[in-house]
Amino acid sequence: MASKQSVSTQPSASDLQVSRVNTELSWQPMLDVPMTTTVQLSRADVIKPLPFSAEHLVPGASGNRMMPPTFIKLVCETFTIRGVGRLNKGPRFLRSLWLCFVLIMTVGLCLTISLLVKDYLLYDVTVNLHVKLDATSEFPAITVCHHQPFSHRAYRDWRNGVGISPRVFTQKIRERAHQHLLKNEVGFAEQIQANLGINFYYQHLDYQEALNYGHDTSIFLSCMRRTGKYKQIEGNCTLLDGFHIRRFNHHTYFNCYTFDPSSKQDGEDTDVLSLVVGMGPRPDDEQAFITDIFEMARGLR
């Protein structure tokens, strides 16, 4: 038993030789095949470059053009809008959420801009109105409008019951507004109250009544014109040389008067033109108009 175990555990020289040969033969193909394959792949890379991806090529096209998915990918990677860059990255579920977010924000942006534009167009645009007269005035031309638009003749007629005064007119309008309030017609009442004023009163007068209620040329107590060393002073301004007076009716000031040069030469020769305007009889002086007279002056050009 001992001799058999010693023989079986110790290999002979022939067995070692066969094992060495088999090992060399088994390793020889493994060394040759990778070398041959590597050389062939490197030659293919040099002769024919591979495209980026098979989906980048359009079948039947002369050149290599980008497909729409590639263009969308480029857009997603280029845009800096929040959420667009994430449409090309991450799981499909997260990309779907980002796509919904981008679409909702885009629609919201468009709606917001449209509402802003709509609200902007609803606002009234401020326009500086300029009353252009029928005839142009040569320089220097002076337009005088009395801040107390009603003449002494108008107050006399109203005291005698002729015509309707602004105070009576306002009372009737307020009574009409009160009737609408009792009927719960708030809109009509607010509209009536908003129209109260001299302009609204002027619209309900005949043209001849508006002329009669306004001032005449008697408000000009004195006028003086200086041309060089020559001075002309007149108590009746209609007699002033080189100028003529033109009247026009205004919706706020009623009768206004413009002193126009008779000719261009008369206007150029005039150095000074002075006017003294009366305020009317003292009983007709009202505090509201007196304040405006001493604080404002319009019509001097």
PDB file of C-alpha atoms in Angstrom:
ATOM      1  CA  MET A   1       0.000   0.000   0.000  1.00  0.00           C
ATOM      2  CA  ALA A   2       2.822   2.372   0.759  1.00  0.00           C
ATOM      3  CA  SER A   3       4.560   1.713  -2.566  1.00  0.00           C
ATOM      4  CA  LYS A   4       1.402   2.363  -4.563  1.00  0.00           C
ATOM      5  CA  GLN A   5       0.788   5.687  -2.849  1.00  0.00           C
ATOM      6  CA  SER A   6       4.334   6.900  -3.545  1.00  0.00           C
ATOM      7  CA  VAL A   7       4.120   5.970  -7.217  1.00  0.00           C
ATOM      8  CA  SER A   8       0.786   7.700  -7.759  1.00  0.00           C
ATOM      9  CA  THR A   9       1.711  10.969  -6.032  1.00  0.00           C
ATOM     10  CA  GLN A  10       5.002  11.617  -7.863  1.00  0.00           C
ATOM     11  CA  PRO A  11       4.583  12.429 -11.590  1.00  0.00           C
ATOM     12  CA  SER A  12       7.110  11.096 -14.029  1.00  0.00           C
ATOM     13  CA  ALA A  13       9.303  13.146 -16.359  1.00  0.00           C
ATOM     14  CA  SER A  14       7.232  12.234 -19.411  1.00  0.00           C
ATOM     15  CA  ASP A  15       4.092  13.480 -17.734  1.00  0.00           C
ATOM     16  CA  LEU A  16       5.709  16.821 -16.969  1.00  0.00           C
ATOM     17  CA  GLN A  17       6.869  17.146 -20.594  1.00  0.00           C
ATOM     18  CA  VAL A  18       3.407  16.462 -21.941  1.00  0.00           C
ATOM     19  CA  SER A  19       1.867  18.942 -19.560  1.00  0.00           C
ATOM     20  CA  ARG A  20       4.365  21.618 -20.596  1.00  0.00           C
ATOM     21  CA  VAL A  21       3.656  21.024 -24.269  1.00  0.00           C
ATOM     22  CA  ASN A  22      -0.093  21.188 -23.728  1.00  0.00           C
ATOM     23  CA  THR A  23       0.277  24.435 -21.848  1.00  0.00           C
ATOM     24  CA  GLU A  24       2.269  26.036 -24.629  1.00  0.00           C
ATOM     25  CA  LEU A  25      -0.179  24.809 -27.242  1.00  0.00           C
ATOM     26  CA  SER A  26      -3.153  26.096 -25.316  1.00  0.00           C
ATOM     27  CA  TRP A  27      -1.681  29.590 -24.879  1.00  0.00           C
ATOM     28  CA  GLN A  28      -0.469  29.940 -28.473  1.00  0.00           C
ATOM     29  CA  PRO A  29      -3.906  30.661 -30.082  1.00  0.00           C
ATOM     30  CA  MET A  30      -4.820  33.135 -27.353  1.00  0.00           C
ATOM     31  CA  LEU A  31      -1.755  35.231 -28.170  1.00  0.00           C
ATOM     32  CA  ASP A  32      -2.204  35.209 -31.979  1.00  0.00           C
ATOM     33  CA  VAL A  33      -5.918  36.014 -32.306  1.00  0.00           C
ATOM     34  CA  PRO A  34      -6.003  39.289 -30.355  1.00  0.00           C
ATOM     35  CA  MET A  35      -3.001  40.656 -32.232  1.00  0.00           C
ATOM     36  CA  THR A  36      -4.555  39.962 -35.620  1.00  0.00           C
ATOM     37  CA  THR A  37      -7.906  41.433 -34.607  1.00  0.00           C
ATOM     38  CA  THR A  38      -6.340  44.574 -33.190  1.00  0.00           C
ATOM     39  CA  VAL A  39      -4.426  45.304 -36.371  1.00  0.00           C
ATOM     40  CA  GLN A  40      -7.535  44.926 -38.544  1.00  0.00           C
ATOM     41  CA  LEU A  41      -9.622  47.283 -36.377  1.00  0.00           C
ATOM     42  CA  SER A  42      -6.983  49.999 -36.411  1.00  0.00           C
ATOM     43  CA  ARG A  43      -6.777  49.844 -40.211  1.00  0.00           C
ATOM     44  CA  ALA A  44     -10.558  50.161 -40.487  1.00  0.00           C
ATOM     45  CA  ASP A  45     -10.507  53.207 -38.248  1.00  0.00           C
ATOM     46  CA  VAL A  46      -7.861  54.880 -40.398  1.00  0.00           C
ATOM     47  CA  ILE A  47      -9.466  54.056 -43.742  1.00  0.00           C
ATOM     48  CA  LYS A  48     -13.145  54.794 -42.893  1.00  0.00           C
ATOM     49  CA  PRO A  49     -14.058  57.010 -39.881  1.00  0.00           C
ATOM     50  CA  LEU A  50     -17.156  55.903 -38.033  1.00  0.00           C
ATOM     51  CA  PRO A  51     -20.111  58.335 -37.692  1.00  0.00           C
ATOM     52  CA  PHE A  52     -21.230  59.652 -34.332  1.00  0.00           C
ATOM     53  CA  SER A  53     -24.329  57.491 -34.277  1.00  0.00           C
ATOM     54  CA  ALA A  54     -26.389  55.545 -36.718  1.00  0.00           C
ATOM     55  CA  GLU A  55     -29.462  57.689 -36.087  1.00  0.00           C
ATOM     56  CA  HIS A  56     -27.619  60.845 -37.208  1.00  0.00           C
ATOM     57  CA  LEU A  57     -27.615  59.719 -40.823  1.00  0.00           C
ATOM     58  CA  VAL A  58     -30.626  60.245 -43.065  1.00  0.00           C
ATOM     59  CA  PRO A  59     -31.069  57.372 -45.529  1.00  0.00           C
ATOM     60  CA  GLY A  60     -30.901  58.452 -49.147  1.00  0.00           C
ATOM     61  CA  ALA A  61     -29.469  61.915 -48.411  1.00  0.00           C
ATOM     62  CA  SER A  62     -26.360  63.275 -50.066  1.00  0.00           C
ATOM     63  CA  GLY A  63     -24.913  64.655 -46.826  1.00  0.00           C
ATOM     64  CA  ASN A  64     -25.146  63.925 -43.158  1.00  0.00           C
ATOM     65  CA  ARG A  65     -28.000  66.001 -41.687  1.00  0.00           C
ATOM     66  CA  MET A  66     -29.227  66.077 -38.096  1.00  0.00           C
ATOM     67  CA  MET A  67     -32.547  64.435 -37.408  1.00  0.00           C
ATOM     68  CA  PRO A  68     -35.211  66.339 -35.433  1.00  0.00           C
ATOM     69  CA  PRO A  69     -34.402  64.466 -32.200  1.00  0.00           C
ATOM     70  CA  THR A  70     -30.808  65.657 -32.461  1.00  0.00           C
ATOM     71  CA  PHE A  71     -31.950  69.237 -33.089  1.00  0.00           C
ATOM     72  CA  ILE A  72     -34.259  69.078 -30.066  1.00  0.00           C
ATOM     73  CA  LYS A  73     -31.377  67.748 -28.002  1.00  0.00           C
ATOM     74  CA  LEU A  74     -29.192  70.624 -29.159  1.00  0.00           C
ATOM     75  CA  VAL A  75     -31.916  73.121 -28.272  1.00  0.00           C
ATOM     76  CA  CYS A  76     -32.354  71.607 -24.819  1.00  0.00           C
ATOM     77  CA  GLU A  77     -28.630  71.789 -24.146  1.00  0.00           C
ATOM     78  CA  THR A  78     -28.285  75.361 -25.480  1.00  0.00           C
ATOM     79  CA  PHE A  79     -31.284  77.179 -23.994  1.00  0.00           C
ATOM     80  CA  THR A  80     -30.868  78.717 -20.565  1.00  0.00           C
ATOM     81  CA  ILE A  81     -34.578  78.796 -19.750  1.00  0.00           C
ATOM     82  CA  ARG A  82     -35.311  77.036 -16.499  1.00  0.00           C
ATOM     83  CA  GLY A  83     -36.399  73.453 -17.094  1.00  0.00           C
ATOM     84  CA  VAL A  84     -35.506  73.216 -20.795  1.00  0.00           C
ATOM     85  CA  GLY A  85     -32.044  71.829 -20.090  1.00  0.00           C
ATOM     86  CA  ARG A  86     -33.549  68.983 -18.047  1.00  0.00           C
ATOM     87  CA  LEU A  87     -35.721  67.714 -20.900  1.00  0.00           C
ATOM     88  CA  ASN A  88     -32.777  65.729 -22.264  1.00  0.00           C
ATOM     89  CA  LYS A  89     -31.456  64.347 -18.980  1.00  0.00           C
ATOM     90  CA  GLY A  90     -32.717  61.958 -16.370  1.00  0.00           C
ATOM     91  CA  PRO A  91     -35.436  59.310 -16.378  1.00  0.00           C
ATOM     92  CA  ARG A  92     -38.410  59.522 -18.673  1.00  0.00           C
ATOM     93  CA  PHE A  93     -40.792  60.295 -15.809  1.00  0.00           C
ATOM     94  CA  LEU A  94     -38.766  63.306 -14.631  1.00  0.00           C
ATOM     95  CA  ARG A  95     -38.382  64.567 -18.194  1.00  0.00           C
ATOM     96  CA  SER A  96     -42.151  64.351 -18.627  1.00  0.00           C
ATOM     97  CA  LEU A  97     -42.650  66.402 -15.468  1.00  0.00           C
ATOM     98  CA  TRP A  98     -40.182  69.048 -16.662  1.00  0.00           C
ATOM     99  CA  LEU A  99     -41.897  69.132 -20.063  1.00  0.00           C
ATOM    100  CA  CYS A 100     -45.268  69.787 -18.394  1.00  0.00           C
ATOM    101  CA  PHE A 101     -43.658  72.492 -16.254  1.00  0.00           C
ATOM    102  CA  VAL A 102     -42.119  74.234 -19.275  1.00  0.00           C
ATOM    103  CA  LEU A 103     -45.382  74.104 -21.240  1.00  0.00           C
ATOM    104  CA  ILE A 104     -47.438  75.452 -18.321  1.00  0.00           C
ATOM    105  CA  MET A 105     -44.977  78.278 -17.682  1.00  0.00           C
ATOM    106  CA  THR A 106     -44.908  79.183 -21.396  1.00  0.00           C
ATOM    107  CA  VAL A 107     -48.698  79.318 -21.609  1.00  0.00           C
ATOM    108  CA  GLY A 108     -48.830  81.356 -18.392  1.00  0.00           C
ATOM    109  CA  LEU A 109     -46.265  83.799 -19.758  1.00  0.00           C
ATOM    110  CA  CYS A 110     -48.249  84.310 -22.963  1.00  0.00           C
ATOM    111  CA  LEU A 111     -51.490  84.849 -21.030  1.00  0.00           C
ATOM    112  CA  THR A 112     -49.832  87.319 -18.667  1.00  0.00           C
ATOM    113  CA  ILE A 113     -48.373  89.358 -21.524  1.00  0.00           C
ATOM    114  CA  SER A 114     -51.722  89.415 -23.337  1.00  0.00           C
ATOM    115  CA  LEU A 115     -53.519  90.604 -20.184  1.00  0.00           C
ATOM    116  CA  LEU A 116     -50.924  93.320 -19.599  1.00  0.00           C
ATOM    117  CA  VAL A 117     -51.263  94.564 -23.170  1.00  0.00           C
ATOM    118  CA  LYS A 118     -55.065  94.474 -22.885  1.00  0.00           C
ATOM    119  CA  ASP A 119     -55.008  96.467 -19.630  1.00  0.00           C
ATOM    120  CA  TYR A 120     -52.560  98.955 -21.123  1.00  0.00           C
ATOM    121  CA  LEU A 121     -54.824  99.579 -24.101  1.00  0.00           C
ATOM    122  CA  LEU A 122     -57.760 100.289 -21.762  1.00  0.00           C
ATOM    123  CA  TYR A 123     -56.038 103.300 -20.212  1.00  0.00           C
ATOM    124  CA  ASP A 124     -56.873 106.726 -21.581  1.00  0.00           C
ATOM    125  CA  VAL A 125     -54.021 108.404 -23.386  1.00  0.00           C
ATOM    126  CA  THR A 126     -53.229 111.923 -22.263  1.00  0.00           C
ATOM    127  CA  VAL A 127     -53.433 114.287 -25.222  1.00  0.00           C
ATOM    128  CA  ASN A 128     -52.497 117.943 -24.995  1.00  0.00           C
ATOM    129  CA  LEU A 129     -55.352 119.700 -26.772  1.00  0.00           C
ATOM    130  CA  HIS A 130     -54.715 122.901 -28.638  1.00  0.00           C
ATOM    131  CA  VAL A 131     -57.570 125.033 -29.931  1.00  0.00           C
ATOM    132  CA  LYS A 132     -56.519 126.139 -33.378  1.00  0.00           C
ATOM    133  CA  LEU A 133     -58.305 129.296 -34.426  1.00  0.00           C
ATOM    134  CA  ASP A 134     -59.687 129.858 -37.883  1.00  0.00           C
ATOM    135  CA  ALA A 135     -57.208 132.635 -38.630  1.00  0.00           C
ATOM    136  CA  THR A 136     -53.554 132.531 -37.687  1.00  0.00           C
ATOM    137  CA  SER A 137     -52.252 135.314 -35.465  1.00  0.00           C
ATOM    138  CA  GLU A 138     -49.107 137.279 -36.130  1.00  0.00           C
ATOM    139  CA  PHE A 139     -46.724 137.893 -33.256  1.00  0.00           C
ATOM    140  CA  PRO A 140     -47.300 139.565 -30.863  1.00  0.00           C
ATOM    141  CA  ALA A 141     -50.913 138.421 -30.426  1.00  0.00           C
ATOM    142  CA  ILE A 142     -52.602 138.428 -27.017  1.00  0.00           C
ATOM    143  CA  THR A 143     -55.595 136.259 -26.122  1.00  0.00           C
ATOM    144  CA  VAL A 144     -57.563 137.272 -23.024  1.00  0.00           C
ATOM    145  CA  CYS A 145     -60.046 134.929 -21.323  1.00  0.00           C
ATOM    146  CA  HIS A 146     -61.685 136.079 -18.100  1.00  0.00           C
ATOM    147  CA  HIS A 147     -61.491 133.608 -15.230  1.00  0.00           C
ATOM    148  CA  GLN A 148     -64.908 134.876 -14.185  1.00  0.00           C
ATOM    149  CA  PRO A 149     -66.722 133.814 -17.368  1.00  0.00           C
ATOM    150  CA  PHE A 150     -70.103 135.453 -16.614  1.00  0.00           C
ATOM    151  CA  SER A 151     -70.700 139.140 -17.191  1.00  0.00           C
ATOM    152  CA  HIS A 152     -72.652 141.616 -15.077  1.00  0.00           C
ATOM    153  CA  ARG A 153     -75.425 141.482 -17.682  1.00  0.00           C
ATOM    154  CA  ALA A 154     -75.823 137.723 -17.085  1.00  0.00           C
ATOM    155  CA  TYR A 155     -76.174 138.165 -13.310  1.00  0.00           C
ATOM    156  CA  ARG A 156     -78.771 140.879 -13.890  1.00  0.00           C
ATOM    157  CA  ASP A 157     -80.831 138.625 -16.152  1.00  0.00           C
ATOM    158  CA  TRP A 158     -80.700 135.738 -13.673  1.00  0.00           C
ATOM    159  CA  ARG A 159     -81.868 137.981 -10.836  1.00  0.00           C
ATOM    160  CA  ASN A 160     -84.804 139.054 -13.000  1.00  0.00           C
ATOM    161  CA  GLY A 161     -85.711 135.448 -13.778  1.00  0.00           C
ATOM    162  CA  VAL A 162     -84.481 135.530 -17.373  1.00  0.00           C
ATOM    163  CA  GLY A 163     -82.694 132.340 -18.356  1.00  0.00           C
ATOM    164  CA  ILE A 164     -81.313 129.704 -16.031  1.00  0.00           C
ATOM    165  CA  SER A 165     -78.278 130.346 -13.893  1.00  0.00           C
ATOM    166  CA  PRO A 166     -75.525 127.770 -13.272  1.00  0.00           C
ATOM    167  CA  ARG A 167     -76.632 127.459  -9.635  1.00  0.00           C
ATOM    168  CA  VAL A 168     -80.241 126.622 -10.560  1.00  0.00           C
ATOM    169  CA  PHE A 169     -79.030 124.292 -13.282  1.00  0.00           C
ATOM    170  CA  THR A 170     -76.806 122.438 -10.795  1.00  0.00           C
ATOM    171  CA  GLN A 171     -79.679 122.111  -8.311  1.00  0.00           C
ATOM    172  CA  LYS A 172     -81.915 120.549 -10.953  1.00  0.00           C
ATOM    173  CA  ILE A 173     -79.199 118.120 -11.970  1.00  0.00           C
ATOM    174  CA  ARG A 174     -78.636 117.071  -8.358  1.00  0.00           C
ATOM    175  CA  GLU A 175     -82.367 116.557  -7.879  1.00  0.00           C
ATOM    176  CA  ARG A 176     -82.351 114.297 -10.921  1.00  0.00           C
ATOM    177  CA  ALA A 177     -79.410 112.354  -9.488  1.00  0.00           C
ATOM    178  CA  HIS A 178     -81.236 112.020  -6.157  1.00  0.00           C
ATOM    179  CA  GLN A 179     -84.257 110.540  -7.930  1.00  0.00           C
ATOM    180  CA  HIS A 180     -82.038 107.913  -9.538  1.00  0.00           C
ATOM    181  CA  LEU A 181     -80.543 107.080  -6.147  1.00  0.00           C
ATOM    182  CA  LEU A 182     -84.015 106.538  -4.704  1.00  0.00           C
ATOM    183  CA  LYS A 183     -84.664 104.093  -7.541  1.00  0.00           C
ATOM    184  CA  ASN A 184     -81.373 102.333  -6.704  1.00  0.00           C
ATOM    185  CA  GLU A 185     -79.912 103.403 -10.053  1.00  0.00           C
ATOM    186  CA  VAL A 186     -76.453 104.198  -8.772  1.00  0.00           C
ATOM    187  CA  GLY A 187     -74.803 104.163 -12.189  1.00  0.00           C
ATOM    188  CA  PHE A 188     -76.990 106.920 -13.599  1.00  0.00           C
ATOM    189  CA  ALA A 189     -76.578 109.006 -10.454  1.00  0.00           C
ATOM    190  CA  GLU A 190     -72.779 108.758 -10.559  1.00  0.00           C
ATOM    191  CA  GLN A 191     -72.727 109.648 -14.252  1.00  0.00           C
ATOM    192  CA  ILE A 192     -74.870 112.735 -13.653  1.00  0.00           C
ATOM    193  CA  GLN A 193     -72.766 113.865 -10.704  1.00  0.00           C
ATOM    194  CA  ALA A 194     -69.570 113.442 -12.713  1.00  0.00           C
ATOM    195  CA  ASN A 195     -70.847 115.801 -15.438  1.00  0.00           C
ATOM    196  CA  LEU A 196     -71.519 118.733 -13.137  1.00  0.00           C
ATOM    197  CA  GLY A 197     -69.501 121.811 -14.067  1.00  0.00           C
ATOM    198  CA  ILE A 198     -69.315 124.839 -16.314  1.00  0.00           C
ATOM    199  CA  ASN A 199     -68.572 122.687 -19.355  1.00  0.00           C
ATOM    200  CA  PHE A 200     -71.783 120.689 -18.865  1.00  0.00           C
ATOM    201  CA  TYR A 201     -73.741 123.891 -18.326  1.00  0.00           C
ATOM    202  CA  TYR A 202     -72.258 125.402 -21.500  1.00  0.00           C
ATOM    203  CA  GLN A 203     -73.403 122.424 -23.574  1.00  0.00           C
ATOM    204  CA  HIS A 204     -77.046 123.087 -22.640  1.00  0.00           C
ATOM    205  CA  LEU A 205     -77.012 126.723 -23.751  1.00  0.00           C
ATOM    206  CA  ASP A 206     -77.801 128.176 -27.127  1.00  0.00           C
ATOM    207  CA  TYR A 207     -74.920 129.828 -28.902  1.00  0.00           C
ATOM    208  CA  GLN A 208     -76.510 133.256 -28.612  1.00  0.00           C
ATOM    209  CA  GLU A 209     -77.142 132.736 -24.893  1.00  0.00           C
ATOM    210  CA  ALA A 210     -73.503 131.804 -24.387  1.00  0.00           C
ATOM    211  CA  LEU A 211     -72.458 135.014 -26.143  1.00  0.00           C
ATOM    212  CA  ASN A 212     -74.822 137.105 -24.016  1.00  0.00           C
ATOM    213  CA  TYR A 213     -73.672 135.527 -20.758  1.00  0.00           C
ATOM    214  CA  GLY A 214     -70.009 136.203 -21.571  1.00  0.00           C
ATOM    215  CA  HIS A 215     -68.056 139.447 -21.351  1.00  0.00           C
ATOM    216  CA  ASP A 216     -67.851 142.097 -24.047  1.00  0.00           C
ATOM    217  CA  THR A 217     -65.000 144.450 -24.926  1.00  0.00           C
ATOM    218  CA  SER A 218     -65.931 146.772 -22.045  1.00  0.00           C
ATOM    219  CA  ILE A 219     -63.800 144.626 -19.719  1.00  0.00           C
ATOM    220  CA  PHE A 220     -60.708 146.232 -21.307  1.00  0.00           C
ATOM    221  CA  LEU A 221     -60.485 149.429 -19.282  1.00  0.00           C
ATOM    222  CA  SER A 222     -57.373 150.724 -21.004  1.00  0.00           C
ATOM    223  CA  CYS A 223     -54.753 149.653 -23.523  1.00  0.00           C
ATOM    224  CA  MET A 224     -51.414 151.066 -24.542  1.00  0.00           C
ATOM    225  CA  ARG A 225     -49.203 150.414 -27.544  1.00  0.00           C
ATOM    226  CA  ARG A 226     -45.613 151.583 -27.810  1.00  0.00           C
ATOM    227  CA  THR A 227     -43.759 151.751 -31.105  1.00  0.00           C
ATOM    228  CA  GLY A 228     -40.265 153.122 -30.670  1.00  0.00           C
ATOM    229  CA  LYS A 229     -40.716 156.526 -29.032  1.00  0.00           C
ATOM    230  CA  TYR A 230     -44.385 156.719 -29.947  1.00  0.00           C
ATOM    231  CA  LYS A 231     -47.059 155.696 -27.384  1.00  0.00           C
ATOM    232  CA  GLN A 232     -50.779 155.370 -27.937  1.00  0.00           C
ATOM    233  CA  ILE A 233     -53.167 155.040 -24.966  1.00  0.00           C
ATOM    234  CA  GLU A 234     -56.850 154.347 -25.547  1.00  0.00           C
ATOM    235  CA  GLY A 235     -59.777 153.924 -23.163  1.00  0.00           C
ATOM    236  CA  ASN A 236     -61.659 152.089 -25.905  1.00  0.00           C
ATOM    237  CA  CYS A 237     -59.358 149.343 -27.113  1.00  0.00           C
ATOM    238  CA  THR A 238     -61.288 148.949 -30.343  1.00  0.00           C
ATOM    239  CA  LEU A 239     -59.734 152.262 -31.450  1.00  0.00           C
ATOM    240  CA  LEU A 240     -56.148 151.090 -30.970  1.00  0.00           C
ATOM    241  CA  ASP A 241     -54.068 151.489 -34.117  1.00  0.00           C
ATOM    242  CA  GLY A 242     -52.315 148.478 -35.598  1.00  0.00           C
ATOM    243  CA  PHE A 243     -54.526 145.890 -33.856  1.00  0.00           C
ATOM    244  CA  HIS A 244     -58.022 144.515 -34.251  1.00  0.00           C
ATOM    245  CA  ILE A 245     -59.976 142.501 -31.669  1.00  0.00           C
ATOM    246  CA  ARG A 246     -61.386 139.089 -32.555  1.00  0.00           C
ATOM    247  CA  ARG A 247     -63.895 137.250 -30.337  1.00  0.00           C
ATOM    248  CA  PHE A 248     -64.391 133.497 -29.973  1.00  0.00           C
ATOM    249  CA  ASN A 249     -66.497 131.426 -27.585  1.00  0.00           C
ATOM    250  CA  HIS A 250     -64.891 128.963 -25.163  1.00  0.00           C
ATOM    251  CA  HIS A 251     -66.620 126.142 -23.273  1.00  0.00           C
ATOM    252  CA  THR A 252     -64.962 127.131 -19.973  1.00  0.00           C
ATOM    253  CA  TYR A 253     -64.314 130.883 -20.243  1.00  0.00           C
ATOM    254  CA  PHE A 254     -67.196 131.748 -22.592  1.00  0.00           C
ATOM    255  CA  ASN A 255     -66.193 134.943 -24.495  1.00  0.00           C
ATOM    256  CA  CYS A 256     -62.460 135.291 -25.170  1.00  0.00           C
ATOM    257  CA  TYR A 257     -60.776 138.054 -27.165  1.00  0.00           C
ATOM    258  CA  THR A 258     -57.609 138.012 -29.229  1.00  0.00           C
ATOM    259  CA  PHE A 259     -55.663 141.161 -30.151  1.00  0.00           C
ATOM    260  CA  ASP A 260     -54.270 140.482 -33.616  1.00  0.00           C
ATOM    261  CA  PRO A 261     -51.870 142.807 -35.461  1.00  0.00           C
ATOM    262  CA  SER A 262     -53.461 144.341 -38.513  1.00  0.00           C
ATOM    263  CA  SER A 263     -50.431 143.343 -40.564  1.00  0.00           C
ATOM    264  CA  LYS A 264     -47.108 141.630 -40.129  1.00  0.00           C
ATOM    265  CA  GLN A 265     -45.338 144.975 -40.208  1.00  0.00           C
ATOM    266  CA  ASP A 266     -47.559 146.326 -37.397  1.00  0.00           C
ATOM    267  CA  GLY A 267     -46.665 143.323 -35.275  1.00  0.00           C
ATOM    268  CA  GLU A 268     -42.942 143.762 -35.887  1.00  0.00           C
ATOM    269  CA  ASP A 269     -43.086 147.480 -35.136  1.00  0.00           C
ATOM    270  CA  THR A 270     -44.867 146.968 -31.791  1.00  0.00           C
ATOM    271  CA  ASP A 271     -42.490 147.010 -28.824  1.00  0.00           C
ATOM    272  CA  VAL A 272     -45.008 146.939 -25.951  1.00  0.00           C
ATOM    273  CA  LEU A 273     -48.727 146.171 -25.784  1.00  0.00           C
ATOM    274  CA  SER A 274     -50.344 146.679 -22.358  1.00  0.00           C
ATOM    275  CA  LEU A 275     -53.911 145.877 -21.357  1.00  0.00           C
ATOM    276  CA  VAL A 276     -55.866 146.710 -18.198  1.00  0.00           C
ATOM    277  CA  VAL A 277     -58.692 144.194 -17.695  1.00  0.00           C
ATOM    278  CA  GLY A 278     -61.539 144.834 -15.258  1.00  0.00           C
ATOM    279  CA  MET A 279     -63.023 142.187 -12.989  1.00  0.00           C
ATOM    280  CA  GLY A 280     -66.547 143.560 -13.133  1.00  0.00           C
ATOM    281  CA  PRO A 281     -68.749 145.049 -10.404  1.00  0.00           C
ATOM    282  CA  ARG A 282     -67.755 144.109  -6.877  1.00  0.00           C
ATOM    283  CA  PRO A 283     -71.043 142.286  -6.019  1.00  0.00           C
ATOM    284  CA  ASP A 284     -70.282 139.858  -8.862  1.00  0.00           C
ATOM    285  CA  ASP A 285     -66.828 138.979  -7.525  1.00  0.00           C
ATOM    286  CA  GLU A 286     -66.794 135.375  -6.384  1.00  0.00           C
ATOM    287  CA  GLN A 287     -64.014 133.966  -4.238  1.00  0.00           C
ATOM    288  CA  ALA A 288     -63.478 130.945  -6.468  1.00  0.00           C
ATOM    289  CA  PHE A 289     -62.731 133.099  -9.514  1.00  0.00           C
ATOM    290  CA  ILE A 290     -60.710 135.731  -7.637  1.00  0.00           C
ATOM    291  CA  THR A 291     -58.241 133.089  -6.439  1.00  0.00           C
ATOM    292  CA  ASP A 292     -57.656 131.907 -10.004  1.00  0.00           C
ATOM    293  CA  ILE A 293     -57.207 135.445 -11.298  1.00  0.00           C
ATOM    294  CA  PHE A 294     -54.423 136.281  -8.886  1.00  0.00           C
ATOM    295  CA  GLU A 295     -52.647 132.940  -9.307  1.00  0.00           C
ATOM    296  CA  MET A 296     -52.880 132.237 -13.037  1.00  0.00           C
ATOM    297  CA  ALA A 297     -52.632 134.064 -16.348  1.00  0.00           C
ATOM    298  CA  ARG A 298     -53.261 132.436 -19.686  1.00  0.00           C
ATOM    299  CA  GLY A 299     -53.397 133.651 -23.230  1.00  0.00           C
ATOM    300  CA  LEU A 300     -50.146 135.647 -23.429  1.00  0.00           C
ATOM    301  CA  ARG A 301     -48.068 134.478 -26.361  1.00  0.00           C
TER     302      ARG A 301
END
